[in-house]
PDB file of C-alpha atoms and ligand atoms in Angstrom:
ATOM      1  CA  MET A 254     -89.922  19.978  15.116  1.00 96.00           C
ATOM      2  CA  LYS A 255     -91.435  17.455  17.473  1.00 96.00           C
ATOM      3  CA  LEU A 256     -95.070  17.897  18.340  1.00 97.00           C
ATOM      4  CA  LEU A 257     -96.181  16.347  21.182  1.00 97.00           C
ATOM      5  CA  ILE A 258    -100.089  14.686  21.190  1.00 97.00           C
ATOM      6  CA  GLY A 259    -101.750  13.011  23.372  1.00 95.00           C
ATOM      7  CA  ASN A 260    -104.962  10.484  21.921  1.00 93.00           C
ATOM      8  CA  LYS A 261    -106.192  11.287  18.290  1.00 95.00           C
ATOM      9  CA  CYS A 262    -109.502  10.322  20.034  1.00 92.00           C
ATOM     10  CA  TYR A 263    -109.933  12.441  23.472  1.00 92.00           C
ATOM     11  CA  SER A 264    -107.685  15.374  23.217  1.00 95.00           C
ATOM     12  CA  SER A 265    -108.660  18.537  21.876  1.00 97.00           C
ATOM     13  CA  TRP A 266    -106.268  20.566  22.888  1.00 97.00           C
ATOM     14  CA  SER A 267    -103.716  17.426  20.632  1.00 98.00           C
ATOM     15  CA  LEU A 268    -106.322  18.078  17.777  1.00 98.00           C
ATOM     16  CA  ARG A 269    -105.794  21.935  17.024  1.00 98.00           C
ATOM     17  CA  ALA A 270    -101.768  22.197  16.962  1.00 98.00           C
ATOM     18  CA  TRP A 271    -101.429  19.323  15.217  1.00 98.00           C
ATOM     19  CA  LEU A 272    -104.123  19.947  12.502  1.00 98.00           C
ATOM     20  CA  LEU A 273    -102.690  23.221  12.312  1.00 98.00           C
ATOM     21  CA  LEU A 274     -99.129  21.971  11.365  1.00 98.00           C
ATOM     22  CA  ALA A 275    -100.393  19.518   9.076  1.00 98.00           C
ATOM     23  CA  ALA A 276    -102.870  22.361   6.732  1.00 98.00           C
ATOM     24  CA  LYS A 277    -100.231  24.671   6.747  1.00 98.00           C
ATOM     25  CA  GLU A 278     -98.073  21.773   5.505  1.00 98.00           C
ATOM     26  CA  ILE A 279     -95.526  22.109   8.250  1.00 98.00           C
ATOM     27  CA  PRO A 280     -92.654  19.625   8.532  1.00 98.00           C
ATOM     28  CA  PHE A 281     -93.270  17.855  12.057  1.00 98.00           C
ATOM     29  CA  GLU A 282     -92.709  14.487  13.674  1.00 97.00           C
ATOM     30  CA  GLU A 283     -95.735  13.023  15.599  1.00 97.00           C
ATOM     31  CA  VAL A 284     -94.616  11.886  19.071  1.00 96.00           C
ATOM     32  CA  LEU A 285     -97.979  10.770  20.813  1.00 95.00           C
ATOM     33  CA  VAL A 286     -98.805  10.281  24.424  1.00 92.00           C
ATOM     34  CA  LEU A 287    -101.378   8.004  26.274  1.00 88.00           C
ATOM     35  CA  LEU A 288    -103.148  10.348  28.554  1.00 86.00           C
ATOM     36  CA  ASP A 289    -104.186   9.511  31.905  1.00 77.00           C
ATOM     37  CA  GLU A 290    -101.966   6.346  31.393  1.00 82.00           C
ATOM     38  CA  PRO A 291     -99.161   5.898  34.193  1.00 87.00           C
ATOM     39  CA  GLY A 292     -95.920   7.553  32.671  1.00 89.00           C
ATOM     40  CA  PHE A 293     -97.891   9.977  31.073  1.00 89.00           C
ATOM     41  CA  LYS A 294     -95.710  13.336  32.633  1.00 91.00           C
ATOM     42  CA  GLU A 295     -92.496  11.563  32.534  1.00 93.00           C
ATOM     43  CA  ALA A 296     -92.819  10.609  28.569  1.00 91.00           C
ATOM     44  CA  ILE A 297     -94.215  14.113  27.961  1.00 91.00           C
ATOM     45  CA  TYR A 298     -91.144  15.419  30.142  1.00 92.00           C
ATOM     46  CA  ALA A 299     -88.652  13.214  28.984  1.00 92.00           C
ATOM     47  CA  HIS A 300     -89.418  14.910  24.876  1.00 89.00           C
ATOM     48  CA  ALA A 301     -89.665  18.684  26.014  1.00 88.00           C
ATOM     49  CA  PRO A 302     -88.038  19.095  29.658  1.00 88.00           C
ATOM     50  CA  ARG A 303     -88.440  22.565  29.668  1.00 86.00           C
ATOM     51  CA  SER A 304     -92.040  22.648  28.908  1.00 88.00           C
ATOM     52  CA  GLY A 305     -95.903  22.864  30.924  1.00 89.00           C
ATOM     53  CA  GLY A 306     -96.348  18.786  31.257  1.00 90.00           C
ATOM     54  CA  THR A 307     -99.104  19.350  28.528  1.00 94.00           C
ATOM     55  CA  VAL A 308     -99.848  18.188  25.292  1.00 96.00           C
ATOM     56  CA  PRO A 309     -99.704  19.365  22.933  1.00 97.00           C
ATOM     57  CA  THR A 310     -95.887  20.618  23.117  1.00 96.00           C
ATOM     58  CA  LEU A 311     -94.095  21.303  20.280  1.00 97.00           C
ATOM     59  CA  SER A 312     -90.478  21.097  20.442  1.00 95.00           C
ATOM     60  CA  ASP A 313     -87.962  22.749  18.111  1.00 95.00           C
ATOM     61  CA  GLY A 314     -84.162  22.183  18.964  1.00 93.00           C
ATOM     62  CA  GLU A 315     -84.034  24.430  21.788  1.00 90.00           C
ATOM     63  CA  VAL A 316     -86.751  25.895  22.284  1.00 94.00           C
ATOM     64  CA  ALA A 317     -90.103  23.947  23.429  1.00 94.00           C
ATOM     65  CA  VAL A 318     -93.993  26.146  23.032  1.00 96.00           C
ATOM     66  CA  TRP A 319     -96.546  24.495  25.342  1.00 96.00           C
ATOM     67  CA  GLU A 320    -100.498  25.758  24.916  1.00 97.00           C
ATOM     68  CA  THR A 321    -102.249  25.879  21.917  1.00 98.00           C
ATOM     69  CA  LEU A 322    -102.518  29.836  21.371  1.00 98.00           C
ATOM     70  CA  ALA A 323     -98.095  30.468  21.955  1.00 98.00           C
ATOM     71  CA  ILE A 324     -98.122  27.002  19.404  1.00 98.00           C
ATOM     72  CA  ALA A 325     -99.840  29.468  16.736  1.00 98.00           C
ATOM     73  CA  GLU A 326     -97.913  32.906  17.115  1.00 98.00           C
ATOM     74  CA  TYR A 327     -94.494  30.752  17.118  1.00 98.00           C
ATOM     75  CA  LEU A 328     -95.697  28.694  13.659  1.00 98.00           C
ATOM     76  CA  HIS A 329     -96.941  32.560  12.962  1.00 98.00           C
ATOM     77  CA  GLU A 330     -93.044  33.743  14.085  1.00 98.00           C
ATOM     78  CA  ARG A 331     -91.375  30.953  12.884  1.00 98.00           C
ATOM     79  CA  PHE A 332     -92.837  30.308   9.302  1.00 98.00           C
ATOM     80  CA  PRO A 333     -94.721  33.775   8.562  1.00 97.00           C
ATOM     81  CA  GLU A 334     -95.382  33.704   4.766  1.00 97.00           C
ATOM     82  CA  ARG A 335     -97.755  30.616   5.945  1.00 98.00           C
ATOM     83  CA  GLY A 336    -100.912  32.701   7.104  1.00 98.00           C
ATOM     84  CA  ILE A 337    -100.901  31.190  10.590  1.00 98.00           C
ATOM     85  CA  TRP A 338    -103.598  33.603  10.745  1.00 98.00           C
ATOM     86  CA  PRO A 339    -105.134  36.415   8.382  1.00 98.00           C
ATOM     87  CA  GLY A 340    -102.715  38.817   6.749  1.00 97.00           C
ATOM     88  CA  ASP A 341    -105.427  41.709   7.230  1.00 97.00           C
ATOM     89  CA  VAL A 342    -104.700  43.134  10.280  1.00 98.00           C
ATOM     90  CA  ALA A 343    -108.057  43.443  11.469  1.00 98.00           C
ATOM     91  CA  ALA A 344    -108.683  40.467  10.578  1.00 98.00           C
ATOM     92  CA  ARG A 345    -105.964  38.694  11.960  1.00 98.00           C
ATOM     93  CA  ALA A 346    -107.388  40.908  15.298  1.00 98.00           C
ATOM     94  CA  HIS A 347    -110.865  39.164  15.039  1.00 98.00           C
ATOM     95  CA  ALA A 348    -109.233  36.172  14.716  1.00 98.00           C
ATOM     96  CA  ARG A 349    -107.154  36.074  18.084  1.00 98.00           C
ATOM     97  CA  ALA A 350    -109.767  37.591  20.011  1.00 98.00           C
ATOM     98  CA  VAL A 351    -111.999  34.343  18.918  1.00 98.00           C
ATOM     99  CA  SER A 352    -109.201  32.541  19.644  1.00 98.00           C
ATOM    100  CA  SER A 353    -108.641  33.988  22.908  1.00 98.00           C
ATOM    101  CA  GLU A 354    -112.114  33.467  23.982  1.00 98.00           C
ATOM    102  CA  MET A 355    -112.201  29.890  22.892  1.00 98.00           C
ATOM    103  CA  HIS A 356    -109.022  29.546  24.797  1.00 97.00           C
ATOM    104  CA  ALA A 357    -110.503  30.751  27.859  1.00 97.00           C
ATOM    105  CA  GLY A 358    -114.350  29.720  27.513  1.00 94.00           C
ATOM    106  CA  PHE A 359    -117.013  27.792  26.269  1.00 97.00           C
ATOM    107  CA  GLN A 360    -117.383  25.910  29.308  1.00 96.00           C
ATOM    108  CA  ALA A 361    -120.140  24.499  29.114  1.00 97.00           C
ATOM    109  CA  LEU A 362    -120.104  22.732  26.256  1.00 97.00           C
ATOM    110  CA  ARG A 363    -116.458  20.750  26.866  1.00 95.00           C
ATOM    111  CA  GLY A 364    -117.798  19.951  30.263  1.00 94.00           C
ATOM    112  CA  ALA A 365    -121.411  18.647  29.009  1.00 94.00           C
ATOM    113  CA  CYS A 366    -119.334  17.586  25.335  1.00 93.00           C
ATOM    114  CA  PRO A 367    -115.870  15.710  25.601  1.00 91.00           C
ATOM    115  CA  MET A 368    -114.338  15.239  23.018  1.00 93.00           C
ATOM    116  CA  ASN A 369    -114.894  11.578  21.982  1.00 90.00           C
ATOM    117  CA  LEU A 370    -114.528  11.169  17.853  1.00 91.00           C
ATOM    118  CA  GLY A 371    -114.701   7.735  17.987  1.00 86.00           C
ATOM    119  CA  LYS A 372    -119.213   7.538  19.724  1.00 84.00           C
ATOM    120  CA  ARG A 373    -121.650   9.157  17.165  1.00 85.00           C
ATOM    121  CA  TYR A 374    -124.046  10.878  20.499  1.00 88.00           C
ATOM    122  CA  ALA A 375    -128.025  10.601  20.066  1.00 87.00           C
ATOM    123  CA  ALA A 376    -129.410  14.199  19.415  1.00 89.00           C
ATOM    124  CA  ARG A 377    -131.379  15.819  23.034  1.00 90.00           C
ATOM    125  CA  ASP A 378    -130.992  18.914  25.359  1.00 93.00           C
ATOM    126  CA  ARG A 379    -128.301  19.523  26.587  1.00 94.00           C
ATOM    127  CA  GLY A 380    -129.623  22.174  29.103  1.00 95.00           C
ATOM    128  CA  PRO A 381    -129.915  26.273  28.688  1.00 97.00           C
ATOM    129  CA  ASP A 382    -125.783  27.161  29.267  1.00 97.00           C
ATOM    130  CA  VAL A 383    -125.010  24.948  26.569  1.00 97.00           C
ATOM    131  CA  ALA A 384    -126.934  26.715  24.451  1.00 97.00           C
ATOM    132  CA  ARG A 385    -125.530  29.642  24.814  1.00 98.00           C
ATOM    133  CA  ASN A 386    -122.499  28.817  23.934  1.00 98.00           C
ATOM    134  CA  VAL A 387    -123.842  27.002  20.668  1.00 98.00           C
ATOM    135  CA  ALA A 388    -125.228  30.693  20.363  1.00 98.00           C
ATOM    136  CA  ARG A 389    -121.943  32.421  20.627  1.00 98.00           C
ATOM    137  CA  ILE A 390    -120.016  29.898  18.722  1.00 98.00           C
ATOM    138  CA  SER A 391    -122.437  30.443  15.887  1.00 98.00           C
ATOM    139  CA  ALA A 392    -122.726  34.246  15.718  1.00 98.00           C
ATOM    140  CA  ILE A 393    -118.993  34.187  16.348  1.00 98.00           C
ATOM    141  CA  TRP A 394    -119.219  32.222  13.093  1.00 98.00           C
ATOM    142  CA  ARG A 395    -121.428  34.024  11.490  1.00 98.00           C
ATOM    143  CA  GLU A 396    -119.202  37.586  12.384  1.00 98.00           C
ATOM    144  CA  ALA A 397    -116.388  36.527  10.392  1.00 98.00           C
ATOM    145  CA  ARG A 398    -117.821  34.829   7.249  1.00 98.00           C
ATOM    146  CA  SER A 399    -119.492  37.900   6.731  1.00 97.00           C
ATOM    147  CA  ARG A 400    -116.569  40.148   7.884  1.00 97.00           C
ATOM    148  CA  PHE A 401    -113.938  38.949   6.746  1.00 98.00           C
ATOM    149  CA  GLY A 402    -113.870  35.137   5.074  1.00 97.00           C
ATOM    150  CA  GLU A 403    -116.604  35.358   2.379  1.00 94.00           C
ATOM    151  CA  THR A 404    -114.635  39.105   1.007  1.00 94.00           C
ATOM    152  CA  ALA A 405    -111.305  36.784   1.541  1.00 92.00           C
ATOM    153  CA  GLY A 406    -112.859  33.571  -0.049  1.00 91.00           C
ATOM    154  CA  GLY A 407    -112.568  30.690   0.941  1.00 94.00           C
ATOM    155  CA  PRO A 408    -114.666  28.570   3.252  1.00 97.00           C
ATOM    156  CA  PHE A 409    -113.562  29.043   6.306  1.00 98.00           C
ATOM    157  CA  LEU A 410    -113.771  31.452   8.445  1.00 98.00           C
ATOM    158  CA  TYR A 411    -111.402  34.784   7.235  1.00 98.00           C
ATOM    159  CA  GLY A 412    -111.300  32.687   3.990  1.00 98.00           C
ATOM    160  CA  GLU A 413    -107.903  30.460   3.947  1.00 98.00           C
ATOM    161  CA  PHE A 414    -107.672  28.165   6.801  1.00 98.00           C
ATOM    162  CA  CYS A 415    -106.011  29.588  10.004  1.00 98.00           C
ATOM    163  CA  ALA A 416    -104.697  28.824  13.443  1.00 98.00           C
ATOM    164  CA  ALA A 417    -109.047  30.504  14.614  1.00 98.00           C
ATOM    165  CA  ASP A 418    -110.348  27.142  12.479  1.00 98.00           C
ATOM    166  CA  ALA A 419    -107.492  24.750  14.467  1.00 98.00           C
ATOM    167  CA  MET A 420    -108.758  26.479  17.933  1.00 98.00           C
ATOM    168  CA  PHE A 421    -112.921  25.178  17.035  1.00 98.00           C
ATOM    169  CA  ALA A 422    -112.052  22.725  14.665  1.00 98.00           C
ATOM    170  CA  PRO A 423    -112.849  20.317  18.094  1.00 98.00           C
ATOM    171  CA  VAL A 424    -115.590  21.841  18.516  1.00 98.00           C
ATOM    172  CA  VAL A 425    -117.099  21.877  15.281  1.00 98.00           C
ATOM    173  CA  ALA A 426    -116.060  17.819  16.259  1.00 97.00           C
ATOM    174  CA  ARG A 427    -118.121  18.119  19.646  1.00 97.00           C
ATOM    175  CA  LEU A 428    -121.400  19.583  17.707  1.00 97.00           C
ATOM    176  CA  ASP A 429    -121.213  16.711  14.490  1.00 96.00           C
ATOM    177  CA  THR A 430    -120.923  13.833  16.916  1.00 93.00           C
ATOM    178  CA  TYR A 431    -123.274  15.506  19.659  1.00 94.00           C
ATOM    179  CA  ALA A 432    -125.837  15.937  16.961  1.00 94.00           C
ATOM    180  CA  ILE A 433    -126.808  20.272  18.330  1.00 96.00           C
ATOM    181  CA  PRO A 434    -128.682  21.548  16.172  1.00 95.00           C
ATOM    182  CA  VAL A 435    -126.550  24.739  13.862  1.00 96.00           C
ATOM    183  CA  ASP A 436    -127.926  27.127  11.839  1.00 96.00           C
ATOM    184  CA  ALA A 437    -127.066  26.685   7.713  1.00 96.00           C
ATOM    185  CA  ASP A 438    -123.814  29.695   7.651  1.00 96.00           C
ATOM    186  CA  ALA A 439    -122.346  27.315  10.843  1.00 97.00           C
ATOM    187  CA  ALA A 440    -123.088  23.766   9.604  1.00 98.00           C
ATOM    188  CA  ALA A 441    -121.756  25.011   6.430  1.00 97.00           C
ATOM    189  CA  TYR A 442    -118.951  25.780   7.954  1.00 98.00           C
ATOM    190  CA  MET A 443    -118.195  23.296   9.737  1.00 98.00           C
ATOM    191  CA  GLN A 444    -118.498  20.742   6.571  1.00 98.00           C
ATOM    192  CA  ALA A 445    -115.265  22.561   5.279  1.00 98.00           C
ATOM    193  CA  VAL A 446    -113.384  22.094   8.670  1.00 98.00           C
ATOM    194  CA  LEU A 447    -115.086  18.280   8.799  1.00 98.00           C
ATOM    195  CA  GLY A 448    -113.700  17.757   5.381  1.00 97.00           C
ATOM    196  CA  LEU A 449    -110.589  19.019   5.470  1.00 98.00           C
ATOM    197  CA  PRO A 450    -107.626  16.704   3.926  1.00 98.00           C
ATOM    198  CA  ALA A 451    -105.489  17.243   7.381  1.00 98.00           C
ATOM    199  CA  TYR A 452    -108.785  16.978   9.381  1.00 98.00           C
ATOM    200  CA  ARG A 453    -109.616  13.365   8.047  1.00 98.00           C
ATOM    201  CA  GLN A 454    -106.019  11.549   7.622  1.00 98.00           C
ATOM    202  CA  TRP A 455    -106.920  13.072  11.918  1.00 98.00           C
ATOM    203  CA  LEU A 456    -110.128  11.211  12.736  1.00 95.00           C
ATOM    204  CA  GLU A 457    -108.771   8.532  10.725  1.00 94.00           C
ATOM    205  CA  ALA A 458    -106.143   7.882  12.919  1.00 95.00           C
ATOM    206  CA  ALA A 459    -108.117   8.292  16.004  1.00 93.00           C
ATOM    207  CA  LEU A 460    -110.906   6.172  14.411  1.00 89.00           C
ATOM    208  CA  LYS A 461    -108.437   2.746  14.794  1.00 87.00           C
ATOM    209  CA  GLU A 462    -107.501   4.009  18.571  1.00 82.00           C
ATOM    210  CA  ARG A 463    -110.208   1.564  19.461  1.00 56.00           C
ATOM    211  CA  TRP A 464    -108.043  -0.694  21.297  1.00 48.00           C
ATOM    212  CA  ILE A 465    -106.918   2.063  24.183  1.00 49.00           C
ATOM    213  CA  VAL A 466    -109.318   2.687  25.899  1.00 46.00           C
ATOM    214  CA  ALA A 467    -111.356  -1.039  25.790  1.00 45.00           C
ATOM    215  CA  ALA A 468    -114.728   0.365  27.027  1.00 45.00           C
ATOM    216  CA  ASP A 469    -115.207   3.363  24.653  1.00 51.00           C
ATOM    217  CA  GLU A 470    -114.699   1.190  21.270  1.00 49.00           C
ATOM    218  CA  VAL A 471    -115.555   2.852  18.202  1.00 54.00           C
ATOM    219  CA  ASP A 472    -119.088   3.070  16.984  1.00 59.00           C
ATOM    220  CA  GLU A 473    -119.711   2.164  13.505  1.00 57.00           C
ATOM    221  CA  PRO A 474    -121.961   5.132  12.973  1.00 60.00           C
ATOM    222  CA  ALA A 475    -118.404   7.229  13.466  1.00 60.00           C
ATOM    223  CA  ILE A 476    -117.095   5.251  11.310  1.00 58.00           C
ATOM    224  CA  ALA A 477    -119.833   5.872   8.494  1.00 58.00           C
ATOM    225  CA  ASN A 478    -119.558   9.147   9.144  1.00 56.00           C
ATOM    226  CA  LEU A 479    -115.875   9.088   8.280  1.00 54.00           C
ATOM    227  CA  ARG A 480    -116.923   7.769   5.113  1.00 46.00           C
ATOM    228  CA  SER A 481    -119.595  10.217   4.163  1.00 45.00           C
ATOM    229  CA  ASN A 482    -118.199  13.355   5.145  1.00 41.00           C
TER     230      ASN A 482
HETATM  231  N1  GSH B1152    -104.438  25.444  27.575  1.00 82.02           N
HETATM  232  C1  GSH B1152    -103.630  23.876  27.796  1.00 82.02           C
HETATM  233  C2  GSH B1152    -104.244  22.973  28.165  1.00 82.02           C
HETATM  234  C3  GSH B1152    -103.555  21.808  27.578  1.00 82.02           C
HETATM  235  C4  GSH B1152    -104.280  20.858  27.580  1.00 82.02           C
HETATM  236  O1  GSH B1152    -104.938  20.301  28.377  1.00 82.02           O
HETATM  237  N2  GSH B1152    -104.247  19.251  27.432  1.00 82.02           N
HETATM  238  C5  GSH B1152    -104.854  18.095  28.581  1.00 82.02           C
HETATM  239  C6  GSH B1152    -104.654  17.406  26.629  1.00 82.02           C
HETATM  240  S1  GSH B1152    -106.091  17.567  25.899  1.00 82.02           S
HETATM  241  C7  GSH B1152    -103.323  17.283  28.772  1.00 82.02           C
HETATM  242  O2  GSH B1152    -102.306  17.416  28.588  1.00 82.02           O
HETATM  243  N3  GSH B1152    -104.348  17.075  29.911  1.00 82.02           N
HETATM  244  C8  GSH B1152    -102.876  16.570  30.957  1.00 82.02           C
HETATM  245  C9  GSH B1152    -102.391  16.899  32.346  1.00 82.02           C
HETATM  246  O3  GSH B1152    -102.770  18.620  32.000  1.00 82.02           O
HETATM  247  O4  GSH B1152    -101.528  16.667  32.912  1.00 82.02           O
HETATM  248  C10 GSH B1152    -103.046  24.603  25.958  1.00 82.02           C
HETATM  249  O5  GSH B1152    -103.602  25.752  25.352  1.00 82.02           O
HETATM  250  O6  GSH B1152    -102.591  24.244  25.038  1.00 82.02           O
END
């Protein structure tokens, strides 16, 4: 299997698919194409001619899967024993619903706080739309944890790490790097994601990408954050 991804510092969609594969210990080859560089599209089509031309794209022999949720579903079918989605039917339905909501929504937060793992931003009011997004995200996490995660065991939304956690991982990163205040339950969940070995592996690689966008160099506080998380 081959996963095409973009810059680890910036490509939130790439992070989701990569994290799911890595956390579930599914062997894959990673191919990184630089976003916004000339030849970006051509590089994707060279590796995956039948894809939609975006990252992430997963190639498995003749099969090409783009769109992150479709990748999660493909992995669920291909590796049914890996717990890509929760085992319980009600938990699985909830996980799919909140993952779709994430895929289609939270535009205010995504627009105001683009993922940049190389930066630490000062806490400041990001406006009412972002606050509404953060309140909804916190409510989703609280409900998933209290209805499913806590009884299943494990620190993630449905207990063990699953596709829904991968879908929210870039949100966790944004809330962290933009110093957006959250309640204690959300903070505990964020620590579980930020401490996941696969996430730390991605972050470590992202922080070495300083050469990609010269004007956007890695901050020392980001490196301190890597050490402390
Ligand atoms: N809906 C897609 C979004 C993928 C996406 O927008 N990826 C960005 C990088 S994070 C991309 O490939 N941008 C380049 C382009 O659209 O040409 C998914 O779920 O995977």
